[in-house]
């Protein structure tokens, strides 16, 4: 159970967040987001590639968190940053260089 | 005689989402062979994956007999990707349309991403063969 004041940290282990990986990712995250956390740090350091389907999973998680939900992405590769920029979702997901900076951003 | 380094290279795969990864790998190898920079390679890979996913999910609608063929040519200052399939063609003008997607949408960004990543997009469908040609100028 994630309390209101807690920050959920999630490490994504899929090197490719693509349409092939999306069903498994969706299932994994659904379990982690069951308690509707309001603040989440998403560590994408291991993600080398992401497409619109993978991004769609992250957007759906953010929606699941409700209107107060905030996700901070840590460790975004140039590929992840590029897709966030192209889709203009860099305004929806805060990006930080480190876990500690992410905690500060969510404080 | 040594093969020309600018000759196109091709690969055909079954039309499913896991096999789309093989198309992407083929493209990455072609780009690496020509020392194409990381972001240009990513833009091309992203456009290719979006287009191929679209064929698998909408063109073939999961039919297992479908096939996708990719032909990559990197010559002069251009990367050219040709994607061939025999699924249901995309609607006329799909790749030219400018559609606004709400920020909280979970689908529908593929075409816009392809447009953002590539400099040229041509789509034809003749005698059951769909041909998407995507080109990008090298920086």
PDB file of C-alpha atoms in Angstrom, chain A residues 16 18-21 49-53 55-56 59-60 63 78-79 82-83 86-87 89 92, chain B residues 17-18 21 24 28 38-39 42-43 45-46 49-50 53 57 103-106 109 113 116-117:
ATOM      1  CA  UNK A  16      12.771  -1.909 -25.549  1.00  0.00           C
ATOM      2  CA  UNK A  18       7.778  -1.162 -27.818  1.00  0.00           C
ATOM      3  CA  UNK A  19       4.492  -2.655 -28.956  1.00  0.00           C
ATOM      4  CA  UNK A  20       5.828  -6.171 -28.361  1.00  0.00           C
ATOM      5  CA  UNK A  21       6.734  -5.370 -24.752  1.00  0.00           C
ATOM      6  CA  UNK A  49      14.277   2.301 -27.246  1.00  0.00           C
ATOM      7  CA  UNK A  50      10.693   3.431 -26.859  1.00  0.00           C
ATOM      8  CA  UNK A  51       7.872   3.777 -29.371  1.00  0.00           C
ATOM      9  CA  UNK A  52       4.410   5.316 -29.196  1.00  0.00           C
ATOM     10  CA  UNK A  53       2.888   2.137 -27.765  1.00  0.00           C
ATOM     11  CA  UNK A  55       4.794   5.731 -24.331  1.00  0.00           C
ATOM     12  CA  UNK A  56       1.053   5.076 -24.373  1.00  0.00           C
ATOM     13  CA  UNK A  59       0.453   7.886 -20.297  1.00  0.00           C
ATOM     14  CA  UNK A  60      -2.236   5.427 -19.237  1.00  0.00           C
ATOM     15  CA  UNK A  63      -4.096   8.855 -16.120  1.00  0.00           C
ATOM     16  CA  UNK A  78      18.525  10.345 -25.834  1.00  0.00           C
ATOM     17  CA  UNK A  79      15.957   8.080 -27.541  1.00  0.00           C
ATOM     18  CA  UNK A  82      13.631  12.510 -28.332  1.00  0.00           C
ATOM     19  CA  UNK A  83      10.250  10.753 -28.304  1.00  0.00           C
ATOM     20  CA  UNK A  86       8.499  14.887 -30.627  1.00  0.00           C
ATOM     21  CA  UNK A  87       5.197  14.076 -28.941  1.00  0.00           C
ATOM     22  CA  UNK A  89       4.893  14.927 -23.694  1.00  0.00           C
ATOM     23  CA  UNK A  92       3.571  15.949 -19.002  1.00  0.00           C
TER      24      UNK A  92
ATOM     25  CA  UNK B  17       5.257  -7.352 -33.272  1.00  0.00           C
ATOM     26  CA  UNK B  18       8.278  -9.402 -32.183  1.00  0.00           C
ATOM     27  CA  UNK B  21      12.316  -5.857 -33.822  1.00  0.00           C
ATOM     28  CA  UNK B  24      14.689  -2.435 -36.556  1.00  0.00           C
ATOM     29  CA  UNK B  28      20.425  -0.235 -37.075  1.00  0.00           C
ATOM     30  CA  UNK B  38      22.739   7.995 -32.934  1.00  0.00           C
ATOM     31  CA  UNK B  39      19.834  10.450 -33.169  1.00  0.00           C
ATOM     32  CA  UNK B  42      16.853   6.574 -33.705  1.00  0.00           C
ATOM     33  CA  UNK B  43      14.573   8.807 -35.800  1.00  0.00           C
ATOM     34  CA  UNK B  45      14.187   3.318 -36.313  1.00  0.00           C
ATOM     35  CA  UNK B  46      11.261   5.013 -34.595  1.00  0.00           C
ATOM     36  CA  UNK B  49       8.772   0.713 -36.013  1.00  0.00           C
ATOM     37  CA  UNK B  50       5.691   2.945 -35.982  1.00  0.00           C
ATOM     38  CA  UNK B  53       3.479  -1.782 -36.011  1.00  0.00           C
ATOM     39  CA  UNK B  57      -1.972  -4.250 -36.075  1.00  0.00           C
ATOM     40  CA  UNK B 103      -1.780  14.945 -24.414  1.00  0.00           C
ATOM     41  CA  UNK B 104      -3.533  12.216 -22.448  1.00  0.00           C
ATOM     42  CA  UNK B 105      -4.249  10.028 -25.484  1.00  0.00           C
ATOM     43  CA  UNK B 106      -2.784   6.545 -25.221  1.00  0.00           C
ATOM     44  CA  UNK B 109       0.599   9.212 -32.286  1.00  0.00           C
ATOM     45  CA  UNK B 113       5.832  10.613 -35.153  1.00  0.00           C
ATOM     46  CA  UNK B 116       8.310  14.369 -37.379  1.00  0.00           C
ATOM     47  CA  UNK B 117      11.136  11.911 -37.886  1.00  0.00           C
TER      48      UNK B 117
END
